[in-house]
Tab-separated table of C-alpha atoms in Angstrom:
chain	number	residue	atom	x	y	z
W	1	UNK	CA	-22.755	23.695	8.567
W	2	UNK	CA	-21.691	20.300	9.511
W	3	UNK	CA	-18.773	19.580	11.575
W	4	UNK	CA	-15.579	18.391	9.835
W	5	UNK	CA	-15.199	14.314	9.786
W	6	UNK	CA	-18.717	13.306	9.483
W	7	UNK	CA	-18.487	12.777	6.071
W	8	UNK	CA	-15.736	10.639	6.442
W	9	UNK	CA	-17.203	8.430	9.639
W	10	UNK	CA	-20.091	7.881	7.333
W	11	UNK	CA	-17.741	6.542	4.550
W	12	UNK	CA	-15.858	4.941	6.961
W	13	UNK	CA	-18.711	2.895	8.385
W	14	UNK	CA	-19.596	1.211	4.858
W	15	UNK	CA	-16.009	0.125	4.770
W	16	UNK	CA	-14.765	-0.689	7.997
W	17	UNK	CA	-16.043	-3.409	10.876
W	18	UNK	CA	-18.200	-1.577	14.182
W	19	UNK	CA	-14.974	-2.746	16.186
W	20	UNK	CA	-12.584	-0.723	14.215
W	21	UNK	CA	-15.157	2.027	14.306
W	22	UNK	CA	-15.668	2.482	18.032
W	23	UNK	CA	-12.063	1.772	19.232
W	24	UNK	CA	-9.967	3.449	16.063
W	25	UNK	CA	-12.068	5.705	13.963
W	26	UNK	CA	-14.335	6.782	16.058
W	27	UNK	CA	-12.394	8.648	18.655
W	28	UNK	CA	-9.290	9.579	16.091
W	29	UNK	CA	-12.294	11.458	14.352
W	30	UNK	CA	-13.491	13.048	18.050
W	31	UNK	CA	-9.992	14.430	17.948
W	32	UNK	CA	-10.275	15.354	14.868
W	33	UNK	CA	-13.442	17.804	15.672
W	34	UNK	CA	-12.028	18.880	18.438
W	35	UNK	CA	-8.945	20.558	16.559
W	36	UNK	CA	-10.540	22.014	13.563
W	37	UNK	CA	-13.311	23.171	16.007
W	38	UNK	CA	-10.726	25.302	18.571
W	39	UNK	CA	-10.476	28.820	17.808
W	40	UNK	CA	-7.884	29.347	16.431
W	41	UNK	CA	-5.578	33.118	16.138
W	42	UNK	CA	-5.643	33.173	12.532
W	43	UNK	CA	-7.501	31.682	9.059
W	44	UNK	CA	-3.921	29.653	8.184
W	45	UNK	CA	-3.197	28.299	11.355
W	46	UNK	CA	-6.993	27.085	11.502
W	47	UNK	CA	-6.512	25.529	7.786
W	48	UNK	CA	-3.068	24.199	8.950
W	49	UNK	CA	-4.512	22.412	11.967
W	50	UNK	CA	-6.665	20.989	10.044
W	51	UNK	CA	-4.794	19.682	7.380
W	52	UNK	CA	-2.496	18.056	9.901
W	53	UNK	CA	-5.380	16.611	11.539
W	54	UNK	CA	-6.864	15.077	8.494
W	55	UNK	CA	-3.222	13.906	8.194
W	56	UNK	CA	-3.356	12.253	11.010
W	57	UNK	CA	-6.348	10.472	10.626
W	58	UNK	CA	-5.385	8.640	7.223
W	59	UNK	CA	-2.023	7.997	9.029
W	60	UNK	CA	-4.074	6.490	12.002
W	61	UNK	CA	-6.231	4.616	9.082
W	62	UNK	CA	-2.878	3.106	7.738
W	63	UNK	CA	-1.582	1.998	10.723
W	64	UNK	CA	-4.737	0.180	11.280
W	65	UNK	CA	-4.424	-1.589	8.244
W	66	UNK	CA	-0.721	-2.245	8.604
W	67	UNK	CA	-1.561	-4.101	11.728
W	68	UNK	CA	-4.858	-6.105	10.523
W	69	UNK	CA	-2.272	-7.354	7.846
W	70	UNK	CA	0.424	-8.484	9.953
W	71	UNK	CA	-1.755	-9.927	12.660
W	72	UNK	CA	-4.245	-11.353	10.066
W	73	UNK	CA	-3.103	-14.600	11.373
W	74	UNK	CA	-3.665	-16.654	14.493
W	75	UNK	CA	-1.353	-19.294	13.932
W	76	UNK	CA	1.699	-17.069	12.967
W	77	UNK	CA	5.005	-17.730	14.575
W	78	UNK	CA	8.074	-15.878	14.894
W	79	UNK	CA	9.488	-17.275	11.121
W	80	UNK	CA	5.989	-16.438	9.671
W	81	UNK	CA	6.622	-12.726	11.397
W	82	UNK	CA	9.943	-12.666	10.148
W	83	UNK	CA	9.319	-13.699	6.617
W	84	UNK	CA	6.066	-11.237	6.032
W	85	UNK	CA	8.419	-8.241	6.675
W	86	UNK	CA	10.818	-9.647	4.037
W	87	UNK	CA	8.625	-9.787	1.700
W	88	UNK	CA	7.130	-6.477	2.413
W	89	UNK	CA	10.873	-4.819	2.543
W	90	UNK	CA	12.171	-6.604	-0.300
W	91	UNK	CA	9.062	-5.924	-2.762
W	92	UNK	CA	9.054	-2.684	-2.144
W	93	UNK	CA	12.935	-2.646	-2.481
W	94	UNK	CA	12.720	-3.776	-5.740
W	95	UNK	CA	9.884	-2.055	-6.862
W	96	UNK	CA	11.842	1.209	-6.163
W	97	UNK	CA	14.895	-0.237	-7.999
W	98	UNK	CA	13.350	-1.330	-11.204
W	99	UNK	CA	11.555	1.756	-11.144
W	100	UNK	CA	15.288	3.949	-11.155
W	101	UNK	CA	16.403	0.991	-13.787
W	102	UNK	CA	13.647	1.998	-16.199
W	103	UNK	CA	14.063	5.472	-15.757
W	104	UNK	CA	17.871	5.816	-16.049
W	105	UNK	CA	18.528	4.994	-19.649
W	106	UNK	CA	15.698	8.158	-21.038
W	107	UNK	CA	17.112	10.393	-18.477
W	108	UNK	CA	21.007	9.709	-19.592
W	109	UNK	CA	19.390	9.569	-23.209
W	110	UNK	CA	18.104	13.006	-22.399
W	111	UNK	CA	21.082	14.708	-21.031
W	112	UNK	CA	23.513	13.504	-23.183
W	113	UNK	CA	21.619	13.759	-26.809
W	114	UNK	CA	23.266	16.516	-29.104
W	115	UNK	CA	20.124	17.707	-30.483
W	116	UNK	CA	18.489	18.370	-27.010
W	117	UNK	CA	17.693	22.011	-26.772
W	118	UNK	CA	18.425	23.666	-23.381
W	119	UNK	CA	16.022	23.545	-20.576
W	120	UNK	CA	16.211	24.585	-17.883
W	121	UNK	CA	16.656	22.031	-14.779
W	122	UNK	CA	13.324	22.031	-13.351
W	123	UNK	CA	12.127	21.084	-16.247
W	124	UNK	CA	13.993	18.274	-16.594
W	125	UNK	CA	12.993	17.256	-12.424
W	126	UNK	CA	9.582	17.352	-14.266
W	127	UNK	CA	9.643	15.415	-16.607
W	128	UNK	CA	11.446	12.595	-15.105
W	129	UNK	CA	8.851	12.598	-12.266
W	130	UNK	CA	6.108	12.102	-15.068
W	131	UNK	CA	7.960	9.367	-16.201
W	132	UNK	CA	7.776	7.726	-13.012
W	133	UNK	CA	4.216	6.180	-13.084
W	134	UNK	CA	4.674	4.944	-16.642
W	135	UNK	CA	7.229	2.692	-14.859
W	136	UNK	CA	4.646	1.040	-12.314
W	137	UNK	CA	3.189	-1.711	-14.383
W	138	UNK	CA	6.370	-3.311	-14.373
W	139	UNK	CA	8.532	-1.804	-11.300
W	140	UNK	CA	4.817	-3.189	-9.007
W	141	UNK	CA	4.650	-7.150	-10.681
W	142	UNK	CA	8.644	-7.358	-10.661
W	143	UNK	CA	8.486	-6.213	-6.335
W	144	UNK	CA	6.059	-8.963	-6.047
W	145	UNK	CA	7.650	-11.451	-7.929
W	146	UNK	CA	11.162	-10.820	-6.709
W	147	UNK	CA	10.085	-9.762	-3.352
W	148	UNK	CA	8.235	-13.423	-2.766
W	149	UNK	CA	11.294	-15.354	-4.500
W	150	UNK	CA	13.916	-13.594	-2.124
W	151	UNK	CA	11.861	-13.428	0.670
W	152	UNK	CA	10.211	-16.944	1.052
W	153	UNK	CA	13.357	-19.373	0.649
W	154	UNK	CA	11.027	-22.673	1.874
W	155	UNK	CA	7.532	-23.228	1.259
W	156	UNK	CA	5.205	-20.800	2.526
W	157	UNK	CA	3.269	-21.428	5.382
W	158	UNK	CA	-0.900	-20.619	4.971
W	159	UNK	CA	-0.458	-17.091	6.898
W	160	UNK	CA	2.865	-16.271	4.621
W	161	UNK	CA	0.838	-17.667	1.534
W	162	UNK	CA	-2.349	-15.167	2.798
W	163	UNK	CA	-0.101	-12.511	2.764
W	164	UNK	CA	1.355	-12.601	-0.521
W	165	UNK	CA	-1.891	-12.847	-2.109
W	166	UNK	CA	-3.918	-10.006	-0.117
W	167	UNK	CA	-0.353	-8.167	-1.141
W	168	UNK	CA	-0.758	-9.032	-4.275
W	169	UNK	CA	-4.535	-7.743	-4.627
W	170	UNK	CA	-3.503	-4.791	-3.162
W	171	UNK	CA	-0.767	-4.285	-5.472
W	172	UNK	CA	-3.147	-4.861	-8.624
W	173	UNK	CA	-5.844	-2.136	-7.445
W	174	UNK	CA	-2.909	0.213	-6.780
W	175	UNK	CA	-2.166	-0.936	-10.211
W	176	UNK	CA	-5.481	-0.559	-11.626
W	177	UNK	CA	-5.652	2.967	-10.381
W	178	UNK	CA	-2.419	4.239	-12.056
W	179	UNK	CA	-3.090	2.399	-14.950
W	180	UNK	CA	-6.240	3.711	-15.825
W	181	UNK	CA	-6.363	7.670	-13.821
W	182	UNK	CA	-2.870	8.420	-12.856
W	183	UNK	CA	-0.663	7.074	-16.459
W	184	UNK	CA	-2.514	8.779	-18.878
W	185	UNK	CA	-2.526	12.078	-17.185
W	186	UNK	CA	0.985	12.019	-16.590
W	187	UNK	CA	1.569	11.370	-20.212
W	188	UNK	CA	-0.223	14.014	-20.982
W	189	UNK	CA	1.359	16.533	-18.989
W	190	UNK	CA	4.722	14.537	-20.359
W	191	UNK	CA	3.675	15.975	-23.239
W	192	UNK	CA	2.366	19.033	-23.032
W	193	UNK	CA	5.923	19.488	-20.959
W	194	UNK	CA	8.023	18.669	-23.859
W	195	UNK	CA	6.008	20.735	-26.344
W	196	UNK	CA	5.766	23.825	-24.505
W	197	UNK	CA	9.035	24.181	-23.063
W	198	UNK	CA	11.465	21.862	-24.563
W	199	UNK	CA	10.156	22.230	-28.270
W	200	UNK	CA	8.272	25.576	-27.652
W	201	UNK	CA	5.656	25.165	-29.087
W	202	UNK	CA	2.163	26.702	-28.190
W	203	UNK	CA	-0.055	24.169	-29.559
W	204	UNK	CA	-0.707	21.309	-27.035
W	205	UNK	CA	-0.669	17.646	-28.588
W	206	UNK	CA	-3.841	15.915	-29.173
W	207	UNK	CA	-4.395	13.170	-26.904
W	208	UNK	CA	-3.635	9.827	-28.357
W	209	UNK	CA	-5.125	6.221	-26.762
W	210	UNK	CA	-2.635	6.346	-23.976
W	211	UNK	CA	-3.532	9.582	-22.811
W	212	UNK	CA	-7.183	9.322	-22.417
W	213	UNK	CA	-9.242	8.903	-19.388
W	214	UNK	CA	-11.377	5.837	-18.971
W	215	UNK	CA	-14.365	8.271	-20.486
W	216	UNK	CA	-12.493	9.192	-22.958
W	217	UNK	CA	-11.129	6.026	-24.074
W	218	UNK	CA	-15.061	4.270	-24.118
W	219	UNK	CA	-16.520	7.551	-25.806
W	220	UNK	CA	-13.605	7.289	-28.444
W	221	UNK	CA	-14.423	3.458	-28.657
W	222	UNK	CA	-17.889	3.755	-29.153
W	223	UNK	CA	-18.024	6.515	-31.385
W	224	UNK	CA	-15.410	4.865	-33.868
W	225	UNK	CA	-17.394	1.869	-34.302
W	226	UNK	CA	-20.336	3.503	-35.325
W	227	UNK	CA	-18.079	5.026	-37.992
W	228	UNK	CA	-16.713	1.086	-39.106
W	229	UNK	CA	-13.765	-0.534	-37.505
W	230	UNK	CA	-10.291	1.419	-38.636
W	231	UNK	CA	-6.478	0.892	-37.670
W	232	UNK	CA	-7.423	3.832	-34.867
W	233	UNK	CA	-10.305	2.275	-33.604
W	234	UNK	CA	-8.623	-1.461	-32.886
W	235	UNK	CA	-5.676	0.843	-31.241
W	236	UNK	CA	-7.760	2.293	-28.920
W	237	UNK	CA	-9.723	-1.199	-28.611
W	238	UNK	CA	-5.842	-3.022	-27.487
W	239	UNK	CA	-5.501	0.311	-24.606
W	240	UNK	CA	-8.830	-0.332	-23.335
W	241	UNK	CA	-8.323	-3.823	-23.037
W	242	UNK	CA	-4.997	-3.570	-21.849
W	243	UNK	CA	-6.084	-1.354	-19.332
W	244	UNK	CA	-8.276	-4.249	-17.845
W	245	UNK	CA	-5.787	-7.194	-17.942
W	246	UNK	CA	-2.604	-5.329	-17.071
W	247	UNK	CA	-3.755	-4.548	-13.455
W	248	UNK	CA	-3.774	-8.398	-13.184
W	249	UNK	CA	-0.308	-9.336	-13.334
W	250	UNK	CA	0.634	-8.106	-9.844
W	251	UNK	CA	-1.489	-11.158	-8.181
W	252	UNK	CA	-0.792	-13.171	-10.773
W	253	UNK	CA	3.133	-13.163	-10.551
W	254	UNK	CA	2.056	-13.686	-6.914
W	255	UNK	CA	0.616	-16.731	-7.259
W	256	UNK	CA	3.203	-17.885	-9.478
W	257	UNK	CA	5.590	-16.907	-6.902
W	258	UNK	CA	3.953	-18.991	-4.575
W	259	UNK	CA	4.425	-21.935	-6.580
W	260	UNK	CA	7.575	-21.454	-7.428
W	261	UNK	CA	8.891	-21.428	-3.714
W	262	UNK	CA	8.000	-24.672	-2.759
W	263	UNK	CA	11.123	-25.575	-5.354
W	264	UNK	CA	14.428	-26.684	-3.036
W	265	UNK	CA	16.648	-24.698	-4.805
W	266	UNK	CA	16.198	-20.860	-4.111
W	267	UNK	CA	18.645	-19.562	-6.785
W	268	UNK	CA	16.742	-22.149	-9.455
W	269	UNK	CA	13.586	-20.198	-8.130
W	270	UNK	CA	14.668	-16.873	-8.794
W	271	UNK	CA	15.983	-17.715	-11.782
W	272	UNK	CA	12.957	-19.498	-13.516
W	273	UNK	CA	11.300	-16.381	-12.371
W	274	UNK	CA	13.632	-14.069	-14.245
W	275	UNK	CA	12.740	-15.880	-17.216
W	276	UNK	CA	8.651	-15.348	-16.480
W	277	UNK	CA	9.365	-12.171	-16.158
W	278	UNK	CA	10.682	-11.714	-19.416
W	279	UNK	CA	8.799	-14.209	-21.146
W	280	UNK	CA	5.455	-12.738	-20.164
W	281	UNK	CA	6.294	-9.126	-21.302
W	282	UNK	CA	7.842	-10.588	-24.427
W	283	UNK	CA	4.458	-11.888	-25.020
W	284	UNK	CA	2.903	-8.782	-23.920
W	285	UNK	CA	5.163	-6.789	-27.295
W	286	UNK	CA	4.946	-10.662	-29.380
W	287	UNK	CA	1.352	-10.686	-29.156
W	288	UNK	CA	0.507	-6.970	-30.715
W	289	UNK	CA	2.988	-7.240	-33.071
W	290	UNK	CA	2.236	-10.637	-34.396
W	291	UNK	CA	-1.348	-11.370	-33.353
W	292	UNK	CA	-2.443	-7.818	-33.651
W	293	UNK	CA	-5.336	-8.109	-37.091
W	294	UNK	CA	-6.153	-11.590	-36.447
W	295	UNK	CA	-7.719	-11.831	-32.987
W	296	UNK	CA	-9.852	-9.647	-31.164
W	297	UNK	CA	-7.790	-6.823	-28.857
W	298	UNK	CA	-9.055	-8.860	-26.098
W	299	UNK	CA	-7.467	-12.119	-26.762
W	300	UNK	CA	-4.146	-9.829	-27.374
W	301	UNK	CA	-4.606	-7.821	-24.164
W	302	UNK	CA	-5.205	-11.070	-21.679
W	303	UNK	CA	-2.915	-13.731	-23.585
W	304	UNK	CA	-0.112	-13.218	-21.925
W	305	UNK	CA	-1.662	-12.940	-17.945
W	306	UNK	CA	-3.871	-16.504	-19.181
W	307	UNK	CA	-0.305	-17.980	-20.703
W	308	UNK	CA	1.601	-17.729	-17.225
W	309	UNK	CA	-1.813	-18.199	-15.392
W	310	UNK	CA	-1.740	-21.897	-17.276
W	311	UNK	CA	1.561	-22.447	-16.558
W	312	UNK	CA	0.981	-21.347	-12.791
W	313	UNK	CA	-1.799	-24.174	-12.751
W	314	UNK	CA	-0.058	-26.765	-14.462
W	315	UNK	CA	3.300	-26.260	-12.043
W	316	UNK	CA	0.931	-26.055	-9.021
W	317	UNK	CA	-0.702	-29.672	-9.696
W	318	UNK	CA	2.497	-30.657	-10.597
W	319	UNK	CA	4.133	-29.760	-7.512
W	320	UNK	CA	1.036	-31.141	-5.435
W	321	UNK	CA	0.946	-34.234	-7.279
W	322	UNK	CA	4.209	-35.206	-6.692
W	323	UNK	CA	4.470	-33.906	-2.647
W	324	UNK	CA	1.377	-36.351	-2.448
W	325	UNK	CA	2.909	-39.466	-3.954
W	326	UNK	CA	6.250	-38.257	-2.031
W	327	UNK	CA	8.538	-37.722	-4.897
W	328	UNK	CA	10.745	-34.408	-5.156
G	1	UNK	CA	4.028	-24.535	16.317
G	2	UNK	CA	5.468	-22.227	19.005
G	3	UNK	CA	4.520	-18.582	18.925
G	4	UNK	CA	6.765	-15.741	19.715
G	5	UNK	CA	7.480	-15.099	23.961
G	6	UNK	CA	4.632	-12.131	25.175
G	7	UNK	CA	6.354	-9.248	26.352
G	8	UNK	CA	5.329	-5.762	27.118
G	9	UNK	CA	6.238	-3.369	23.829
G	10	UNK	CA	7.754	-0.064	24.849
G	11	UNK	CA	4.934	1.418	23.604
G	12	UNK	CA	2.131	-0.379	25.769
G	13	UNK	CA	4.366	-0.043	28.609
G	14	UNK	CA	4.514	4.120	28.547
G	15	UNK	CA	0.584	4.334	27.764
G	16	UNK	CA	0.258	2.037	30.874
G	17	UNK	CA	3.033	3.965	33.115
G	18	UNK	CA	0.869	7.709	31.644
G	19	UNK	CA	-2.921	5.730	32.246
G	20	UNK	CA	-1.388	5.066	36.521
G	21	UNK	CA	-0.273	8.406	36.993
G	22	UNK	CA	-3.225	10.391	35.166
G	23	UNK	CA	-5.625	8.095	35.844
G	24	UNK	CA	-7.773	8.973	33.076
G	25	UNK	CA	-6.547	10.083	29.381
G	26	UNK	CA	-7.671	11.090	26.071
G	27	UNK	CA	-5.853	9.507	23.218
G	28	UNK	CA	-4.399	13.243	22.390
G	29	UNK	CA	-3.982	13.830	26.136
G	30	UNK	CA	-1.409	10.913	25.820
G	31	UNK	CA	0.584	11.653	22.743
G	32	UNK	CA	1.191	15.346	24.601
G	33	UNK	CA	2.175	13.476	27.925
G	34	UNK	CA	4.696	11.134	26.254
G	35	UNK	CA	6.829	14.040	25.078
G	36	UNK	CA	6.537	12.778	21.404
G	37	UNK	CA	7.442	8.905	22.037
G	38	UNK	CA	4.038	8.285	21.338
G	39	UNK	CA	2.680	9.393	17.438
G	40	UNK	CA	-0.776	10.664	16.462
G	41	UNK	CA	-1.346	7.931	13.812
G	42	UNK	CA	-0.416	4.900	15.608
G	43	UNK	CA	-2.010	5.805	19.763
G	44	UNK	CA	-5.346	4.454	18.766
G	45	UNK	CA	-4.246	1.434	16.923
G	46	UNK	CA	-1.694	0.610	20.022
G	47	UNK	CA	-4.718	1.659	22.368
G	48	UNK	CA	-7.612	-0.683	21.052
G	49	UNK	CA	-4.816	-3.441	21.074
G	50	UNK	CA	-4.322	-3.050	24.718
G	51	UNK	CA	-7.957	-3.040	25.339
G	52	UNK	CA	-8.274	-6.325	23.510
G	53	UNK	CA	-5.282	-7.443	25.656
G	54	UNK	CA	-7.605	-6.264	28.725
G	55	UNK	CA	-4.659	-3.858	30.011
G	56	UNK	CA	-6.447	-1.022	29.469
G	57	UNK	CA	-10.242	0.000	29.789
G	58	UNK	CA	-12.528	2.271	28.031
G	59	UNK	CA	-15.536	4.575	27.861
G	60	UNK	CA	-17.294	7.112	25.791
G	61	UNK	CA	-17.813	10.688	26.880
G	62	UNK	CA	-21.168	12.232	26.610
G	63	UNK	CA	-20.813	13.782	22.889
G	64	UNK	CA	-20.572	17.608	22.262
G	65	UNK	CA	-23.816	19.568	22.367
G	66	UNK	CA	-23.398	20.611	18.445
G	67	UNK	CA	-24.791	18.824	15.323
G	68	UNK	CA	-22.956	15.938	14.368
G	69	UNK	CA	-20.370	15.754	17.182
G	70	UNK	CA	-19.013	13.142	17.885
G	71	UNK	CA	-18.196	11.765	21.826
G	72	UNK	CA	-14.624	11.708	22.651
G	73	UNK	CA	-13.206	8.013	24.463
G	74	UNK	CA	-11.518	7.971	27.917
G	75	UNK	CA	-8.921	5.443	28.586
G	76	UNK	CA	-8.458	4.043	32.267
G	77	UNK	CA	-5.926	1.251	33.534
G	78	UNK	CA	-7.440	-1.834	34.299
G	79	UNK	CA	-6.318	-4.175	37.590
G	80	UNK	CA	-4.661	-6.145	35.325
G	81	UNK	CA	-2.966	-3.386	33.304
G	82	UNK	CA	-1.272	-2.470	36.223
G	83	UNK	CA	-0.072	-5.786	37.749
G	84	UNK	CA	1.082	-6.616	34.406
G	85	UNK	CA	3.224	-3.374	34.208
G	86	UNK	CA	4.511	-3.560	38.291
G	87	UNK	CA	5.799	-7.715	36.919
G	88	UNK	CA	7.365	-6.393	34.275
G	89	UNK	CA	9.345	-3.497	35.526
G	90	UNK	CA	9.889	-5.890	38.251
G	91	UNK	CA	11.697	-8.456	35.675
G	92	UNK	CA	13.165	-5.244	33.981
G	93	UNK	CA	15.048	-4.620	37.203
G	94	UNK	CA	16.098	-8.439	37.668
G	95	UNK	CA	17.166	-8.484	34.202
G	96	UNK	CA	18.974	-5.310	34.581
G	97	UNK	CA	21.090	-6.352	37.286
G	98	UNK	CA	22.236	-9.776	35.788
G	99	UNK	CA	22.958	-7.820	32.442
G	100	UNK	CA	23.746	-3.917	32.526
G	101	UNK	CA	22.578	-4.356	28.827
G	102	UNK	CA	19.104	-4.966	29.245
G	103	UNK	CA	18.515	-2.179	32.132
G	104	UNK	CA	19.430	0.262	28.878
């Protein structure tokens, strides 16, 4: 039997630079052996040793990265320092507060409807938790776009401008993943909450286009169109899609951010962003409403990320064109 | 563009202070000497910064007889480690006495 952590230092090793190996992983794995390895009195005090030491290693793997970001610059300075934890704090501030926004008005909805039948309150703790990842794609984009505006009040300097967009790709593959895994599980179990104990009813739902897995989703796809295109088919077509282009919007709201700070006026900044922020999911509900039948789910999934990813251009050239010539 | 002043972090400073008196310390060895000011996660991170900073020294012990073990890494204060940590409780005590605030 193999010890414990040697899978892990050989997944490690594909991912992370020799220096990081011998100096971080390396001996926070050592330690790692060493604890599961001790004898311990009993079975749980052996498993809980070694859950806390696997605990420890992640932890010692976040840290790691936590650091490589902040010192990812050489020619930082004491603003630049500054400003990167703002925009860390404050994205992640209001991340968590759109996230309580969107999930207030179904939760009041909930316990003050007439109709409701009683359930009892861990049920309800349930199913507002499921509800929370069905808020990320728009509690993550609105952190980074708010987050920049409020953080950055001058333009950003390269490091600060590095940041926010390795922050922002970070964002949109934590995005990605609860998008495509983590969403349609939880809306699932959603409903297989609701019709077991609120409506009690035996019979689990069927799983519609937002509650399949990626597998699903393509084996649902590609069965369907050997069958001819129906209403179904382009449905699950748009999720797929969707799925692909909605992970996006995190880095692109950062780059738009990015643009948008080099304007004097900070409240003007936030504002204009406010009104991105609406306009693109307008688009988002426009664009399968209107253009859904007449182009290609797609076209509907990526218009709106291409439509602010145009107007990022066109306001970055802008903006370069006229620091160049020296207007303002 | 100027960077921020170099000072000694709390946290450098106590590995250093453990590294004189032990001489020679495991990264787990430290986080029980420190009496929980240091934390498991972040010892190695702070450690391989200090060995960058050349405050601190390193080697790696012969590994464990088994399959697949792996050898465990010894830390050691370095020359400069420790006139770096005698200037700067030095300054700590000049500080201290022309403001009570900063000897807190």
């Amino acid at each position: 039997m193999s010890k414990p952590g040697v899978r892990l230092r050989s997944i490690a090793s594909r991912i992370f630079h020799p220096d990081t190996m011998e100096y971080v992983i390396g001996p926070v794995l050592a330690d790692l052996q060493l604890e599961c390895s001790a004898r311990q009195p009993s079975r749980w005090r052996r498993s809980w040793v070694c859950l806390r030491a696997y605990l420890f290693f992640w932890s010692a793997v976040v840290a790691h990265l936590w650091r490589s970001l902040i010192d990812g610059s050489a020619n930082r300075t004491a603003d630049d320092q500054v400003a990167m934890r703002r925009v860390l704090i404050n994205a992640a501030a209001i991340g968590a507060i759109v996230t309580a926004v969107l999930l207030i008005p179904g939760w009041f909805n909930r316990l003050g409807s007439a109709a409701r039948p009683p359930t009892a309150f861990d049920t309800d703790i349930i199913l507002a938790l499921l509800l929370i990842p069905q808020a990320t794609p728009i509690s993550i984009p609105a952190g980074m776009l708010f987050g920049t505006l409020w953080a950055v009040r001058k333009p950003a300097t390269r490091s600060i401008r590095r940041l926010v967009l390795v922050l922002g790709i970070v964002c949109s593959l934590f995005s990605a993943g609860m998008i495509g895994w983590v969403i349609p599980e939880a809306n699932q179990a959603y409903r297989v909450v609701v019709y077991q104990k609120v409506l009690r009813n035996s019979r689990p739902p069927e799983k519609g286009a937002n509650e399949l897995s990626w597998r699903e989703l393509r084996d649902r796809i590609n069965e369907a169109s050997t069958h001819g295109g129906s209403p179904e088919t382009r449905l699950s077509r748009l999720a797929y899609h969707t799925r692909i282009a909605l992970p996006a919007t995190p880095l692109i709201f950062a780059m738009f951010a990015l643009i948008l700070v080099r304007r004097p006026r900070p409240l003007t900044s936030c504002f204009l962003g406010l009104l991105l922020f609406v306009g693109y999911y307008t688009l988002m509900v426009l664009s399968r409403r209107v253009a859904d039948g007449t182009l290609s789910p797609l076209a509907v999934a990526w218009m709106p990320n291409l439509v602010v990813l145009a107007l990022t251009l066109r306001l970055g050239i802008n903006y370069r064109v006229s620091s160049r010539f020296g207007s303002t | 563009m100027p960077r921020s002043p170099s000072v000694l972090p709390p946290k450098e400073a106590l590995i250093l202070e453990l590294l004189i008196d032990a001489g020679e310390l495991y990264g787990l060895e430290l986080v029980a000497q420190s009496k929980r000011k240091l934390k498991r996660g972040t010892v190695y991170v702070t450690l391989g910064r200090m060995e960058k900073k050349r405050l601190i020294k390193s080697r790696l012990e012969a590994p464990p007889p088994q399959a697949g073990g792996m050898a465990r890494r010894v830390y050691s204060p370095t020359a400069d480690g420790r006139r770096v940590l005698a200037a700067w409780n030095e300054l700590a005590k000049v500080m201290g006495r022309l403001n009570p605030e900063f000897a807190r």
